[in-house]
Coordinates of C-alpha atoms in Angstrom, one line a residue:
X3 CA -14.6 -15.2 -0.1
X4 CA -11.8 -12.9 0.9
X5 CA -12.6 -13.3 4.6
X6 CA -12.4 -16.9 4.1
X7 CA -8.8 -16.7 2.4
X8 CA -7.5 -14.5 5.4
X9 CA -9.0 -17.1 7.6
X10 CA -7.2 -20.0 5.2
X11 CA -3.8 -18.2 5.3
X12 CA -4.1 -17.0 9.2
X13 CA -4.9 -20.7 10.6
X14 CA -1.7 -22.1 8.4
X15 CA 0.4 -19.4 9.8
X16 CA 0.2 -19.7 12.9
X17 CA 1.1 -22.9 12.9
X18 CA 4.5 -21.6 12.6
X19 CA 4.1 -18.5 14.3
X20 CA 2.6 -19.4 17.8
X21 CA 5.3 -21.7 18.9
X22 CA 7.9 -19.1 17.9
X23 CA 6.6 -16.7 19.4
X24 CA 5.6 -18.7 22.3
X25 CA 9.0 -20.1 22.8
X26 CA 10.9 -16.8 22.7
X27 CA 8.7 -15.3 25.4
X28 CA 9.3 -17.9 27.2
X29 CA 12.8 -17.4 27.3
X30 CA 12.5 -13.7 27.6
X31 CA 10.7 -14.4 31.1
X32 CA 13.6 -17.0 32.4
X33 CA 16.1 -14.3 31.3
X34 CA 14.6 -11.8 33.4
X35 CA 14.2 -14.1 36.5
X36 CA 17.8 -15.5 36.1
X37 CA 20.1 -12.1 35.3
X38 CA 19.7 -10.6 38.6
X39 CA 20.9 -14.6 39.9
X40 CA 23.7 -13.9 37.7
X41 CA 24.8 -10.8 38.2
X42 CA 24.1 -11.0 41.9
X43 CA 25.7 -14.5 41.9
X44 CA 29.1 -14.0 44.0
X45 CA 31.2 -15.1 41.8
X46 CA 29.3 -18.6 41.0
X47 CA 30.8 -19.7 37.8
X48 CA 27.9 -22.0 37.3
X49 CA 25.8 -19.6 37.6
X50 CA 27.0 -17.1 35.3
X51 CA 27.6 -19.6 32.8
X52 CA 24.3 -20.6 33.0
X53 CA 23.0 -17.0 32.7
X54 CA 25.3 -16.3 30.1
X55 CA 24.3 -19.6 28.1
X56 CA 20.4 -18.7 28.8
X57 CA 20.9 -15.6 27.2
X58 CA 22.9 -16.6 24.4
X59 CA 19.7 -18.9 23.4
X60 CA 17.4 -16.0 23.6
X61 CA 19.4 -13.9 21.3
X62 CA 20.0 -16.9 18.6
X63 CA 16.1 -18.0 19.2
X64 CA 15.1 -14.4 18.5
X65 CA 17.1 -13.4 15.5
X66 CA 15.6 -16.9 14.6
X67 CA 12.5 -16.3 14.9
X68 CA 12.9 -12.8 12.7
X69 CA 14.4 -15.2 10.2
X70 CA 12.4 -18.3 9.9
X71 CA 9.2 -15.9 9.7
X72 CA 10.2 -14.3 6.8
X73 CA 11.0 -17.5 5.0
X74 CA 7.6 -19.0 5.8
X75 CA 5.8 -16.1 4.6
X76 CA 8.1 -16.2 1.4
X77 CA 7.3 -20.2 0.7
X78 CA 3.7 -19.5 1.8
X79 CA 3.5 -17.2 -1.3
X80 CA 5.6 -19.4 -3.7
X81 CA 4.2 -22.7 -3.3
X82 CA 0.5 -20.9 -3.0
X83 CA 0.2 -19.5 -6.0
X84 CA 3.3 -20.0 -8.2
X85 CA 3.9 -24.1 -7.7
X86 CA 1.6 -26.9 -7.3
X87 CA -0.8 -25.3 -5.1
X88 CA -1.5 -22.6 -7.4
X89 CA -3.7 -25.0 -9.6
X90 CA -6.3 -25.2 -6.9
X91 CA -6.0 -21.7 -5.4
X92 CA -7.1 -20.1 -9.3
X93 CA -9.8 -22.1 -9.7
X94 CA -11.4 -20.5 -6.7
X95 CA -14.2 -18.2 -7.7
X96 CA -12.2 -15.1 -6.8
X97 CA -9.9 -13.0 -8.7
X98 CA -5.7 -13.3 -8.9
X99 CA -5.6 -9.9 -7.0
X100 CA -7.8 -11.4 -4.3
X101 CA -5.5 -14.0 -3.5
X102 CA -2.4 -11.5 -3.7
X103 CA -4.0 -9.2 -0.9
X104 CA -5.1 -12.3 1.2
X105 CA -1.8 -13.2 1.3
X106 CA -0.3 -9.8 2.0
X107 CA -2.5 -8.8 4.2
X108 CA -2.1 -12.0 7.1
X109 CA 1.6 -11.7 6.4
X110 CA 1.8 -8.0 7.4
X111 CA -0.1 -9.0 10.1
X112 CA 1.7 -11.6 11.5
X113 CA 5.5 -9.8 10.8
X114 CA 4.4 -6.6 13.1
X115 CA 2.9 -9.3 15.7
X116 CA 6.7 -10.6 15.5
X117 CA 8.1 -7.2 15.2
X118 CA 6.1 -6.6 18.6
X119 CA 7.3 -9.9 20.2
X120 CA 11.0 -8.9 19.5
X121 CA 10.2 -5.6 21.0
X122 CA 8.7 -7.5 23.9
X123 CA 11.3 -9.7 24.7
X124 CA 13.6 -6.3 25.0
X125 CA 11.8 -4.9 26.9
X126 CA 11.5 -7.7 29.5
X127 CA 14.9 -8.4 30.0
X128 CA 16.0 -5.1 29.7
X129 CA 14.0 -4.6 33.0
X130 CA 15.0 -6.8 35.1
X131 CA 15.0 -6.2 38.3
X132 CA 12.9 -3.2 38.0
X133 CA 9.8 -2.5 39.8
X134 CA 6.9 -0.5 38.9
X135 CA 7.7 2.0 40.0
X136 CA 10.8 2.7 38.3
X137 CA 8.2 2.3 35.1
X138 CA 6.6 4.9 36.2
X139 CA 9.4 7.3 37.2
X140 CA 11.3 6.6 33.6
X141 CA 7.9 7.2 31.5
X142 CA 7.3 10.6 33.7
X143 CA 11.0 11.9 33.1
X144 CA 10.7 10.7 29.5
X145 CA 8.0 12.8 28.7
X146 CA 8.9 15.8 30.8
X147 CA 12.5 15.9 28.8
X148 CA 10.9 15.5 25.2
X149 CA 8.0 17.9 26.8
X150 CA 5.1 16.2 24.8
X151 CA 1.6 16.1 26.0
X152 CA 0.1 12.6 26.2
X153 CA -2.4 13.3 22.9
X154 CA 1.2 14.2 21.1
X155 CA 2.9 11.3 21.7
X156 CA -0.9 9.2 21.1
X157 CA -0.8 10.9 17.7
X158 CA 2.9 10.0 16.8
X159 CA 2.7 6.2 18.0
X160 CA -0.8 6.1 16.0
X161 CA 1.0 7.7 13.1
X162 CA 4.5 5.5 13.6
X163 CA 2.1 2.3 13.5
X164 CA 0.5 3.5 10.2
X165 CA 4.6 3.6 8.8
X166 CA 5.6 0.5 10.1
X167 CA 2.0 -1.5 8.0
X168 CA 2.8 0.9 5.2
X169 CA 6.8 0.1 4.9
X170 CA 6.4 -3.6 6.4
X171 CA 3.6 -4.1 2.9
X172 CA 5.9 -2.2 0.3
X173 CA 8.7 -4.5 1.3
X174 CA 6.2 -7.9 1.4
X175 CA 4.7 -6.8 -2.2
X176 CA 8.1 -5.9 -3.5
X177 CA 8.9 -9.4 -2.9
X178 CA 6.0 -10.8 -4.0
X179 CA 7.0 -9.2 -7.7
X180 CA 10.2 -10.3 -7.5
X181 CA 9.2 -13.7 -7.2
X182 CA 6.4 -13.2 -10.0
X183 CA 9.0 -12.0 -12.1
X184 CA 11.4 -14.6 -11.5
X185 CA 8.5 -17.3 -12.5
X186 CA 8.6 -15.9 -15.9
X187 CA 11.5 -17.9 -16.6
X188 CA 11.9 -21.3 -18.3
X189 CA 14.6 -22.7 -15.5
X190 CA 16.1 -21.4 -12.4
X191 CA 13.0 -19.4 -11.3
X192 CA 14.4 -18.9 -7.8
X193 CA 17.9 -18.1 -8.6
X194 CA 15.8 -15.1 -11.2
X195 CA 13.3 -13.9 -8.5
X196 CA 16.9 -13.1 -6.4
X197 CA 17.9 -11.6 -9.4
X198 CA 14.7 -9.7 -10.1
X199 CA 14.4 -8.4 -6.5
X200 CA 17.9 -7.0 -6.7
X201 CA 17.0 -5.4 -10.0
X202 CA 14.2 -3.6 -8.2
X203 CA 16.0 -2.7 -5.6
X204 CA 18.8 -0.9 -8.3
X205 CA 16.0 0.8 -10.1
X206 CA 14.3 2.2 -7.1
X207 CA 17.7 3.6 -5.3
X208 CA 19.0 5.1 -9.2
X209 CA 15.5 6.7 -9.7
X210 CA 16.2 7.7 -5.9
X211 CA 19.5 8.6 -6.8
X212 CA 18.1 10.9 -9.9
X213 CA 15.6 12.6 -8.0
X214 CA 17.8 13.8 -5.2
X215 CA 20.6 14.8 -7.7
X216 CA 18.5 17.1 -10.1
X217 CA 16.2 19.0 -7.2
X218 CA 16.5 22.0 -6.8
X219 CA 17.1 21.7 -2.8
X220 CA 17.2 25.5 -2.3
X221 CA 14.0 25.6 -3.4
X222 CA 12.5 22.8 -2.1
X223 CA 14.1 23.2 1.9
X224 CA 12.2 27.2 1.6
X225 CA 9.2 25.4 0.2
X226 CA 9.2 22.9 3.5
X227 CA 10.6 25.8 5.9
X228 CA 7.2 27.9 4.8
X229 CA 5.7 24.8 5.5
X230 CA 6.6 23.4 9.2
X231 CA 7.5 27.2 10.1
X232 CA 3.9 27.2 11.6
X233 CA 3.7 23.6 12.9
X234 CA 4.5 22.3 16.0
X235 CA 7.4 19.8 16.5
X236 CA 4.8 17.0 16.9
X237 CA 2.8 17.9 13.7
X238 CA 6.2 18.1 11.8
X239 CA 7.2 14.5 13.0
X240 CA 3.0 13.7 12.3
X241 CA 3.1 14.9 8.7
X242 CA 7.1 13.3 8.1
X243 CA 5.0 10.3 8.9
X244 CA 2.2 10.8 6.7
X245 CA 4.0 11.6 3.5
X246 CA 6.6 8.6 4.0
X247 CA 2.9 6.5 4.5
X248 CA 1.7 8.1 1.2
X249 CA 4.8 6.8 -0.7
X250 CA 5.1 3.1 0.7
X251 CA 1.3 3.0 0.3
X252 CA 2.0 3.9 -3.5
X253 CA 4.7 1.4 -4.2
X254 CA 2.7 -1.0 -2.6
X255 CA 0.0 -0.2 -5.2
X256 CA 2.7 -0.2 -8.0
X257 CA 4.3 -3.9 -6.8
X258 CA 0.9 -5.7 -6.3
X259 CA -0.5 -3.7 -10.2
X260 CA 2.5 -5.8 -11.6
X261 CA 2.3 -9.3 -9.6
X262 CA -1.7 -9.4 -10.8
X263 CA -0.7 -9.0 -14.2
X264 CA 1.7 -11.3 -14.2
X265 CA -0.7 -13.8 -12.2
X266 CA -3.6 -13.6 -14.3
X267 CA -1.4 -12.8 -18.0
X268 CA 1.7 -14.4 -17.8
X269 CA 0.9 -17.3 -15.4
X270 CA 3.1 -20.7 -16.0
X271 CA 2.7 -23.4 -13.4
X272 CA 4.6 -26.2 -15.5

């Protein structure tokens, strides 16, 4: 049944997604063809306009796209289980927490597909012009300066990736409480979800704020220097990763603990 909600939630999303995506791409490519025509252009006013107008589209149409797929993952959640449609989703034969991680799950899927587009769409027209071969040079002098063997810099994308699912689903599930709190009002449950994400937000950075006040950091930095004094620089960056993993993965854990209860105890669809 799970598979079958992922499947549910992955065909209405990328309703909205593909054409996004698809369109920015799109415009990424005709950047990269029509910069060089610009720059290149001899002075042709029409063409630089039109360069500078194509460009100005694929900015707005990406920051868009960042936007707009935040908000349909938000409403997607809201109107799934908290409104209407939350009357037929819990009488599934499947638990509240079920339908919480289906949710979650697709959406951290599709916001580092869009993460990747964005860093796609960089990347194209920040190479045009460029040939292969200048690829091939810049990754070659990259790696001689940073002097990291190819399993290194394997090990800190693989690591990087598991950051970016663990911080892009403590953010998602924060929100997702937020909003469950906020339906525990009467009236004005969007206008309290705001406020209830901001109030988590305030807790977390005061406890942050606690923590880092009343630690005893002389200890603490010898502790770490006994630590990393026998590492590498790639296993120090590999375990930085790990233990910032460890923590989003926990207040994940935390976020989604409340939002069931809330779901399944507190639950008001009226």
């Amino acid at each position: 049944m799970f598979g079958k909600l992922c499947k549910y939630e992955w065909k209405y999303l990328m309703r909205f997604f593909l054409p996004m995506w698809g369109v920015v791409l799109l415009l990424s490519v005709i950047n990269r063809f029509s910069m060089p025509m610009m720059v290149n252009g001899g002075g042709s006013n029409g063409k630089e306009i039109a360069g500078a107008m194509l460009f100005l589209a694929l900015v707005i149409a990406t920051c868009a796209v960042c936007v707009v797929a935040m908000v349909v993952i938000i409403q997607r959640f809201y109107n799934g289980l908290l409104k209407d449609e939350g009357y037929l989703m819990f009488t599934l034969p499947v638990k509240s927490g079920a339908l919480i991680n289906a949710k979650g799950l697709v959406a951290v899927v599709m916001m580092l597909i869009t993460g990747v587009v964005c860093v796609a769409v960089i990347f194209i027209v920040a190479t045009a012009g460029a040939s292969w071969m200048d690829f091939r040079d810049f990754f070659r002098e990259f790696g001689e300066m940073l002097r990291v063997s190819p399993l290194d810099s394997a090990m800190i994308i693989l690591w990087g990736i598991v950051l970016c699912v663990a911080g892009t689903a403590a953010e998602l599930y924060r929100i997702y409480m937020a909003m469950a709190l906020g339906h525990l009002a009467k009236k004005h449950r969007v206008g309290w979800a705001v406020v209830a994400y901001i109030g988590v937000v305030m807790v977390q950075s005061t406890l942050s704020n606690i923590i880092l006040f009343n630690v005893d950091w002389d200890g603490t930095w010898n502790f770490l220097d006994r630590i990393v004094s026998g590492m590498s620089g790639t296993q120090v960056v590999v375990v930085s990763e790990l233990a910032f993993s460890v923590g989003y993965a926990l207040l994940t854990a935390l976020f989604f603990f409340v939002t069931r209860q809330i779901l399944e105890k507190r639950l008001n669809l009226e």
